[in-house]
XYZ file of C-alpha atoms in Angstrom:
555
model
C -43.843 1.807 18.245
C -41.005 3.832 19.471
C -37.806 4.128 17.134
C -34.240 3.692 18.050
C -32.869 6.496 15.725
C -29.331 5.943 16.673
C -29.628 2.001 16.037
C -31.056 2.545 12.710
C -28.804 5.294 11.512
C -25.764 2.507 12.764
C -27.311 -0.127 11.061
C -27.216 2.036 7.771
C -23.436 2.947 8.108
C -22.376 -0.286 8.657
C -24.314 -2.070 5.664
C -23.709 1.075 2.907
C -27.471 1.407 3.266
C -28.378 -1.821 0.880
C -28.517 -5.075 2.550
C -29.953 -4.087 6.035
C -28.397 -5.037 9.233
C -28.817 -8.977 8.831
C -25.599 -8.656 6.480
C -23.558 -6.030 8.688
C -20.803 -8.653 8.939
C -19.840 -8.969 5.434
C -16.216 -9.151 4.929
C -16.507 -7.548 1.273
C -14.057 -10.505 -0.106
C -15.786 -10.008 -3.367
C -17.602 -6.793 -3.093
C -16.138 -3.407 -3.440
C -16.554 -1.718 0.322
C -16.341 1.837 -1.566
C -18.926 1.363 -4.326
C -21.071 -2.115 -3.775
C -20.243 -3.252 -7.117
C -18.951 -6.884 -7.596
C -15.128 -7.418 -8.242
C -14.363 -9.782 -10.938
C -17.373 -9.589 -12.215
C -16.632 -10.240 -16.008
C -16.157 -7.986 -18.894
C -15.611 -4.329 -17.644
C -15.265 -5.335 -14.049
C -12.868 -4.475 -11.713
C -10.090 -7.366 -11.808
C -8.280 -8.557 -8.313
C -6.817 -11.374 -6.629
C -9.294 -11.578 -3.663
C -8.268 -15.040 -2.801
C -4.326 -14.008 -2.404
C -3.068 -15.229 1.377
C 0.252 -14.634 1.384
C 3.749 -14.171 -0.922
C 5.244 -17.244 -2.030
C 8.954 -18.153 -0.988
C 10.531 -17.958 -4.523
C 13.227 -20.414 -5.467
C 16.216 -20.513 -3.027
C 15.338 -18.079 -0.482
C 14.278 -18.156 3.072
C 11.941 -15.997 5.193
C 13.663 -13.168 7.310
C 11.021 -11.851 9.721
C 12.317 -8.050 10.048
C 12.888 -6.168 13.562
C 14.995 -4.254 15.503
C 18.958 -4.636 16.111
C 22.098 -2.602 16.738
C 23.769 -2.275 13.807
C 27.648 -1.668 13.792
C 30.259 -2.944 16.040
C 30.203 -2.745 19.625
C 32.993 -5.031 20.655
C 36.287 -3.672 20.758
C 37.776 -2.275 17.349
C 41.075 -3.033 17.363
C 41.387 -1.971 13.947
C 39.961 1.551 14.926
C 38.422 1.924 11.664
C 35.350 4.133 13.086
C 33.220 3.017 10.393
C 31.267 0.965 12.076
C 29.628 3.193 15.089
C 26.697 1.411 16.784
C 23.427 2.776 15.444
C 19.723 1.298 16.473
C 17.873 0.292 12.832
C 14.486 -1.477 11.809
C 14.559 -3.807 9.045
C 11.191 -4.901 7.456
C 10.672 -8.867 6.504
C 12.200 -9.884 3.457
C 13.500 -12.990 1.778
C 17.337 -14.040 1.229
C 18.955 -16.914 -0.522
C 19.941 -19.536 1.822
C 23.248 -19.848 0.091
C 25.811 -17.696 -1.592
C 25.020 -17.982 -5.597
C 26.941 -21.068 -6.828
C 28.770 -21.670 -9.990
C 26.234 -23.829 -11.205
C 23.656 -21.472 -10.844
C 25.834 -18.691 -12.480
C 26.619 -20.939 -15.408
C 22.950 -21.638 -15.685
C 22.646 -17.714 -16.527
C 25.301 -17.697 -18.571
C 24.163 -20.590 -20.815
C 21.021 -19.056 -21.378
C 22.554 -15.640 -22.528
C 24.645 -17.432 -24.941
C 21.483 -19.311 -26.644
C 19.360 -16.343 -26.551
C 22.031 -13.625 -27.768
C 24.785 -15.668 -29.515
C 27.760 -14.225 -29.325
C 28.554 -14.675 -33.118
C 25.903 -12.145 -33.662
C 27.998 -8.865 -33.833
C 24.793 -6.880 -32.452
C 25.033 -9.470 -29.217
C 28.728 -10.161 -29.022
C 29.559 -8.448 -25.928
C 26.362 -9.472 -23.998
C 28.079 -13.042 -23.084
C 31.058 -12.053 -22.574
C 29.754 -8.649 -20.111
C 28.484 -11.303 -17.978
C 31.647 -13.782 -17.855
C 33.211 -13.783 -14.287
C 36.737 -12.615 -13.914
C 38.711 -16.123 -13.560
C 42.022 -14.436 -13.724
C 41.427 -13.286 -9.891
C 42.741 -16.555 -8.864
C 46.272 -15.506 -10.512
C 49.395 -14.440 -8.137
C 52.731 -13.404 -8.916
C 54.236 -15.791 -6.547
C 51.566 -18.384 -6.289
C 50.583 -21.597 -8.574
C 46.877 -21.433 -8.678
C 46.205 -22.011 -12.653
C 44.243 -25.152 -11.711
C 41.344 -22.647 -10.231
C 41.874 -20.227 -13.336
C 41.146 -23.198 -15.563
C 38.521 -25.293 -13.648
C 36.561 -23.089 -10.909
C 33.941 -22.118 -12.354
C 33.026 -24.888 -14.934
C 34.147 -27.970 -13.563
C 31.462 -30.124 -11.988
C 33.605 -30.536 -9.039
C 33.019 -27.078 -8.042
C 29.531 -27.199 -8.979
C 27.986 -25.987 -5.248
C 30.862 -23.844 -4.901
C 29.851 -20.279 -4.268
C 30.790 -18.259 -7.432
C 33.699 -15.616 -7.650
C 35.296 -13.087 -9.824
C 32.188 -11.475 -10.353
C 31.721 -7.792 -10.015
C 28.867 -5.804 -8.165
C 27.198 -4.646 -11.657
C 27.242 -8.435 -12.722
C 25.763 -9.215 -9.585
C 22.866 -6.879 -10.015
C 22.310 -8.159 -13.711
C 22.154 -11.830 -12.528
C 19.624 -10.730 -10.049
C 17.376 -8.715 -12.683
C 17.737 -11.909 -14.967
C 16.736 -14.272 -12.199
C 13.718 -12.408 -11.227
C 12.398 -12.392 -15.360
C 12.939 -16.345 -15.154
C 11.158 -16.888 -11.809
C 8.375 -15.000 -13.260
C 8.546 -16.494 -16.564
C 7.923 -19.804 -14.874
C 4.967 -18.565 -12.650
C 3.216 -17.382 -15.634
C 3.735 -20.686 -17.318
C 2.046 -22.628 -13.899
C -0.654 -20.288 -13.785
C -1.624 -20.791 -17.475
C -0.881 -17.232 -18.332
C 1.563 -18.510 -21.376
C 1.699 -21.721 -22.800
C 3.648 -24.418 -21.136
C 7.680 -24.663 -22.451
C 7.824 -21.050 -23.646
C 11.004 -20.528 -21.540
C 12.108 -23.581 -23.569
C 11.034 -21.750 -26.723
C 13.022 -19.177 -26.243
C 16.459 -20.597 -25.462
C 16.163 -22.692 -29.139
C 15.135 -19.922 -31.206
C 11.436 -20.900 -32.031
C 10.896 -17.317 -30.332
C 12.129 -14.354 -31.619
C 11.981 -12.339 -28.461
C 12.292 -12.950 -24.396
C 10.313 -12.207 -21.407
C 11.119 -9.112 -18.998
C 8.933 -8.640 -15.923
C 8.807 -4.937 -16.377
C 7.831 -5.174 -20.000
C 4.819 -7.495 -19.452
C 3.422 -5.342 -16.519
C 3.434 -2.146 -18.380
C 2.755 -3.235 -22.033
C 2.103 -7.197 -21.556
C 1.408 -7.232 -25.734
C 5.003 -5.953 -26.001
C 6.383 -8.968 -24.287
C 8.406 -11.796 -26.241
C 9.332 -9.306 -28.852
C 5.190 -8.551 -29.509
C 4.509 -12.370 -29.967
C 3.011 -12.886 -26.689
C -0.439 -13.288 -27.990
C 0.845 -16.455 -29.841
C 2.085 -17.928 -26.751
C -1.067 -17.638 -24.855
C -1.921 -20.725 -22.296
C -4.867 -22.043 -20.972
C -6.723 -19.408 -19.776
C -6.756 -17.879 -23.310
C -7.663 -21.238 -24.651
C -10.866 -21.486 -21.939
C -11.993 -18.212 -23.164
C -11.342 -16.500 -20.121
C -11.089 -13.094 -22.101
C -10.994 -10.959 -18.726
C -7.323 -12.418 -17.670
C -5.554 -12.965 -20.601
C -2.608 -11.082 -19.158
C -1.420 -11.342 -15.278
C -1.399 -8.084 -13.760
C 0.408 -6.970 -10.356
C -3.292 -7.328 -9.120
C -3.098 -10.775 -9.963
C -0.883 -11.570 -7.215
C 1.218 -14.141 -9.787
C 4.300 -11.475 -10.284
C 6.727 -11.915 -7.811
C 8.975 -8.780 -6.484
C 12.185 -8.552 -7.968
C 15.533 -10.388 -6.984
C 18.158 -8.048 -5.682
C 21.305 -7.635 -3.879
C 20.264 -7.306 0.400
C 21.047 -4.052 1.814
C 23.852 -3.805 4.005
C 21.279 -3.377 7.235
C 19.490 -6.492 5.617
C 22.568 -8.682 5.283
C 23.794 -7.579 9.035
C 20.684 -8.289 10.444
C 19.802 -11.829 8.589
C 23.748 -12.700 9.576
C 23.394 -12.057 13.388
C 20.187 -14.004 13.294
C 19.138 -12.437 17.146
C 16.027 -13.929 16.520
C 17.320 -17.253 17.941
C 18.860 -15.642 20.832
C 16.645 -13.665 23.223
C 19.368 -12.872 25.647
C 19.545 -8.998 26.781
C 23.661 -8.626 25.625
C 22.286 -10.398 22.418
C 19.466 -8.082 21.155
C 21.671 -5.245 22.351
C 24.478 -6.235 19.701
C 26.668 -8.120 22.000
C 26.689 -10.971 19.545
C 30.018 -11.656 17.776
C 29.155 -14.114 15.177
C 26.368 -15.360 13.398
C 26.442 -18.423 15.779
C 26.111 -18.055 19.917
C 29.421 -17.757 21.746
C 32.915 -16.240 21.439
C 34.898 -18.811 19.657
C 34.874 -20.277 16.083
C 34.745 -23.725 16.881
C 31.738 -25.473 18.013
C 30.938 -26.577 21.684
C 28.257 -29.019 21.020
C 29.432 -32.447 22.238
C 28.822 -34.312 18.755
C 31.025 -31.511 17.026
C 33.318 -30.408 19.922
C 36.251 -28.739 18.020
C 34.749 -28.281 14.741
C 35.365 -25.115 13.006
C 32.355 -23.194 12.149
C 33.391 -21.268 9.394
C 35.899 -21.363 6.470
C 38.469 -18.570 7.160
C 42.254 -17.832 7.458
C 43.313 -19.456 11.112
C 46.845 -17.707 10.901
C 49.783 -16.734 8.348
C 50.224 -19.637 5.969
C 47.309 -21.512 7.743
C 44.074 -21.690 5.372
C 42.636 -24.448 6.995
C 44.591 -26.338 9.970
C 46.665 -29.516 10.209
C 45.120 -32.087 7.924
C 42.878 -34.496 9.574
C 39.821 -34.240 12.120
C 40.581 -30.927 13.092
C 41.031 -29.042 9.638
C 38.087 -27.184 8.910
C 37.765 -29.217 5.292
C 38.699 -26.248 3.023
C 41.238 -24.437 1.929
C 40.078 -22.247 -0.695
C 36.346 -21.908 -1.103
C 34.193 -24.624 0.570
C 31.153 -26.365 -0.829
C 27.943 -24.323 0.476
C 26.181 -26.055 3.350
C 29.795 -27.107 4.512
C 29.045 -25.804 7.767
C 25.900 -25.177 10.357
C 23.299 -22.516 9.443
C 22.565 -19.592 11.354
C 19.305 -19.520 13.189
C 17.354 -18.195 10.174
C 18.858 -21.156 8.176
C 21.251 -19.155 6.245
C 24.623 -20.875 5.756
C 27.956 -19.238 5.499
C 27.118 -15.959 6.454
C 30.488 -15.675 8.160
C 33.515 -17.090 5.771
C 33.933 -19.029 2.596
C 33.501 -15.863 0.541
C 32.404 -12.225 1.689
C 29.334 -11.050 -0.302
C 28.461 -7.712 -2.283
C 25.264 -5.512 -0.704
C 23.832 -2.847 -2.325
C 24.910 0.044 -0.561
C 27.607 2.789 -1.499
C 30.070 3.051 1.053
C 30.394 5.886 3.337
C 32.326 5.684 6.375
C 29.325 6.848 8.642
C 25.923 5.185 8.428
C 23.632 8.544 8.940
C 20.777 7.254 11.516
C 19.703 10.801 12.266
C 18.388 10.812 8.546
C 16.680 7.323 8.604
C 16.582 3.935 10.866
C 13.874 2.321 8.778
C 15.535 0.258 5.839
C 18.353 2.326 5.886
C 19.786 2.205 2.542
C 22.665 4.397 0.805
C 22.592 4.340 -3.329
C 18.941 5.200 -4.374
C 18.733 6.525 -8.061
C 15.187 7.375 -8.768
C 14.052 6.639 -12.250
C 10.909 6.462 -14.206
C 9.802 4.899 -16.915
C 10.411 6.750 -20.145
C 6.983 7.094 -22.265
C 6.699 7.621 -26.079
C 4.959 10.326 -28.000
C 1.617 8.176 -28.185
C 1.624 7.596 -24.308
C 2.952 4.015 -24.564
C 5.784 2.868 -22.489
C 9.089 2.295 -24.407
C 10.627 -0.901 -24.752
C 13.725 -1.672 -26.444
C 13.535 -3.342 -30.179
C 14.431 -7.278 -30.127
C 17.496 -6.167 -32.180
C 18.409 -3.176 -29.893
C 20.935 -3.390 -27.148
C 22.495 -0.668 -24.668
C 26.118 -1.212 -23.730
C 28.230 0.464 -21.136
C 32.095 0.170 -20.709
C 33.201 0.040 -17.185
C 36.245 2.215 -16.102
C 38.586 -0.948 -16.064
C 37.340 -1.558 -20.030
C 34.849 -4.378 -19.499
C 31.870 -3.798 -22.067
C 28.722 -4.887 -20.446
C 24.923 -4.657 -21.817
C 23.188 -2.374 -19.568
C 19.777 -3.231 -21.084
C 18.787 -6.165 -23.012
C 16.425 -6.668 -26.211
C 12.606 -6.230 -25.149
C 13.344 -4.615 -21.637
C 11.602 -1.304 -20.325
C 13.860 2.024 -20.957
C 14.347 3.750 -17.631
C 15.525 7.242 -17.290
C 16.291 9.874 -14.256
C 13.464 11.447 -12.612
C 13.625 15.360 -13.438
C 13.215 18.613 -11.386
C 9.802 18.636 -12.461
C 9.171 15.079 -11.231
C 10.593 15.994 -7.504
C 9.228 19.724 -7.170
C 7.835 20.392 -3.949
C 8.288 16.950 -2.896
C 9.379 16.766 0.972
C 11.185 13.105 0.707
C 13.441 13.989 -2.417
C 14.747 16.652 -4.721
C 16.418 14.850 -7.215
C 17.487 11.597 -9.065
C 20.991 10.781 -7.520
C 20.896 10.438 -4.132
C 24.000 8.365 -3.624
C 25.958 11.184 -1.761
C 23.021 12.668 0.360
C 24.134 13.754 3.782
C 27.501 12.134 3.411
C 30.129 14.704 4.430
C 31.100 16.165 1.341
C 31.512 20.009 0.733
C 27.822 20.297 -0.795
C 26.323 18.952 2.274
C 27.714 21.365 4.576
C 25.447 24.260 6.125
C 26.024 27.681 4.087
C 28.170 26.069 1.378
C 26.409 27.715 -1.828
C 27.466 31.046 -0.074
C 31.206 30.663 -0.965
C 31.402 28.002 -3.504
C 30.246 28.036 -7.076
C 30.429 24.372 -8.078
C 29.841 25.072 -11.761
C 33.023 27.303 -11.639
C 34.916 25.223 -9.353
C 33.956 22.369 -11.738
C 35.473 24.153 -15.004
C 38.591 25.558 -13.560
C 39.188 21.663 -11.980
C 38.920 22.587 -8.438
C 37.311 19.572 -7.032
C 36.729 20.524 -3.293
C 34.625 17.465 -2.759
C 35.256 15.014 -0.020
C 35.032 11.901 -1.658
C 36.852 12.671 -5.118
C 38.250 9.125 -5.945
C 39.850 8.879 -9.071
C 38.015 9.134 -12.228
C 39.737 6.679 -14.650
C 39.065 7.543 -18.770
C 38.492 4.965 -21.519
C 37.737 6.469 -24.945
C 37.891 4.487 -28.252
C 40.325 5.950 -30.904
C 39.438 6.308 -34.852
C 40.936 2.800 -35.283
C 38.340 1.307 -33.148
C 41.046 0.602 -30.250
C 39.949 1.125 -26.640
C 42.507 3.749 -25.120
C 42.873 3.376 -21.239
C 44.343 6.470 -19.438
C 44.523 6.627 -15.413
C 43.634 9.334 -13.426
C 46.985 10.821 -12.447
C 45.798 13.868 -10.712
C 47.114 15.104 -7.336
C 43.773 16.236 -6.029
C 42.297 12.859 -5.251
C 42.487 12.269 -1.764
C 40.216 9.338 -1.196
C 38.959 6.243 -2.659
C 35.813 6.582 -1.875
C 33.326 7.611 -4.437
C 29.912 6.804 -5.723
C 30.504 3.676 -7.522
C 32.712 2.337 -4.491
C 30.047 -0.671 -3.093
C 29.861 -2.059 0.475
C 30.975 -5.927 0.979
C 30.316 -7.793 4.202
C 31.342 -10.839 5.890
C 34.603 -12.712 6.465
C 36.344 -15.242 3.408
C 38.480 -17.858 3.164
C 41.687 -15.400 2.895
C 40.381 -13.391 5.945
C 41.368 -13.674 9.766
C 38.465 -14.462 12.481
C 38.395 -10.346 12.846
C 36.367 -10.237 9.566
C 33.662 -13.092 10.624
C 32.052 -10.690 12.793
C 28.766 -9.297 10.582
C 29.195 -5.861 12.007
C 32.441 -5.630 10.009
C 32.429 -3.483 6.616
C 34.964 -3.097 3.659
C 34.585 -1.344 0.308
C 35.487 -1.748 -3.416
C 34.847 -0.165 -6.632
C 31.578 -1.613 -8.347
C 33.237 -2.480 -11.450
C 36.088 -4.734 -9.655
C 36.200 -8.485 -8.896
C 38.429 -10.684 -6.315
C 38.519 -14.399 -5.762
C 36.992 -13.821 -2.282
C 33.970 -12.030 -2.782
C 30.826 -13.650 -3.742
C 27.191 -12.615 -3.531
C 23.419 -13.726 -2.583
C 20.280 -12.712 -3.489
C 17.061 -10.845 -1.243
C 13.925 -10.182 -2.141
C 11.402 -7.496 -0.371
C 8.422 -9.189 1.295
C 5.132 -7.622 0.569
C 2.137 -7.753 2.888
C 2.359 -8.890 6.357
C 5.368 -8.750 8.676
C 5.052 -12.587 9.854
C 3.829 -15.624 8.018
C 2.002 -16.502 11.597
C 2.477 -14.855 15.001
C 4.762 -16.897 16.936
C 3.410 -17.888 20.484
C 5.317 -16.441 23.446
C 7.372 -19.292 25.205
C 5.998 -21.056 28.053
C 7.717 -20.422 31.735
């Protein structure tokens, strides 16, 4: 009999030499393609969620399928800002809040902080107060707005209105808190922790709190080290191999965060619903189709499509059917969504995004998931090799330049530290921890700058030759414990732009129609708040780009 050796070798290669040609179509779902070992094979085996389908859409979010778009303004720029030159960018798929974060959502956060970290406890006295929105942003020296100052945040009449008076730092901290609460609920549902655990924390029956980072890196330290007493049905079922959820379990969701500027603009312009050439090339002026702010649909002809300032002394129009329905902010979902299903991506309130502001978007350096603001950190480790977690009675506070004290790290959270030169040694993609001013045009970004300029000597002599040398206000505490604030009165300052200045996007109820264009960009120090800036959260998508491939339209 003549043997076909080529076919025999091919069969052995496909099957790993174990099972013969008849099993060559194995999908290796529960068997390792590398070793042939069984996956999830009891004690000591490799644990992995082989039944994972796709990422679950977290509360409040809608799916945004990624793609390419023209970022920046391509209409006539009557303001001549020159800070939004068109660039072609590509954004990965992600999720975004369908509405701005509302007063009700933020009050839930404040209520949790007040119960878990009582302000009457000296150690926690600034946790709750540091998260409070600034309700005095409504005040005007020549206006009577006390009704908003006293009622806007807490009165049920404004429950579903966008929260304002929140600075960028507070918005980031809300996102982190939201991540922990959503993942805590997911672990309850999947039986990793007992039902009602989240409520036991708020009423004081459990001394510690849940942190997603702590649970993933050192699960026994979760809930102040009490996690073993809070195990759910998996523990009761004597399933000793899956007592703690891991990242490989597929249960833990990525974190809520602020969207990047590129993500926000891509989601706002929503060219997914219109494939006309001009729109794809960036000619779409608003989040909706058309060149006007009023609806052209027969059933709603003439209705305003956003909440914005229509003219001097005109915040909503003449009372009646032609009014836009709001004079300050409006209840979320008061206007039609864009083609991604997102509400108020123009008007109502402007929104914080994650990016540090610079006048130029450097597409030469990167045109994929563009973001300026990376400060790379790593997990702090103890001498015994365990992850450093803040004790239940330990809080790390930070004082912002305007004197507001915030909790930088809450009890039970993982401690992060900047990466070192050793961590970045010989890396081709980054060389230091703080990359906020990378290639931004300042002096140190110039070619051959080091031949003529010693930065250490210049700093010692007070010579600040950086392009972005914004004021540095000083805050100190005197011997009596009183806070002393000193304005930066240096005449060397040449700009308001610095590494703590963040981008905000979208027009607001205080803005004219010009600012409704999603390409427009403005900036404000991250520690400041206003009555016209709010925020919404985003979440990265892991896995496939789209939930399912769209069929090409017929015709």
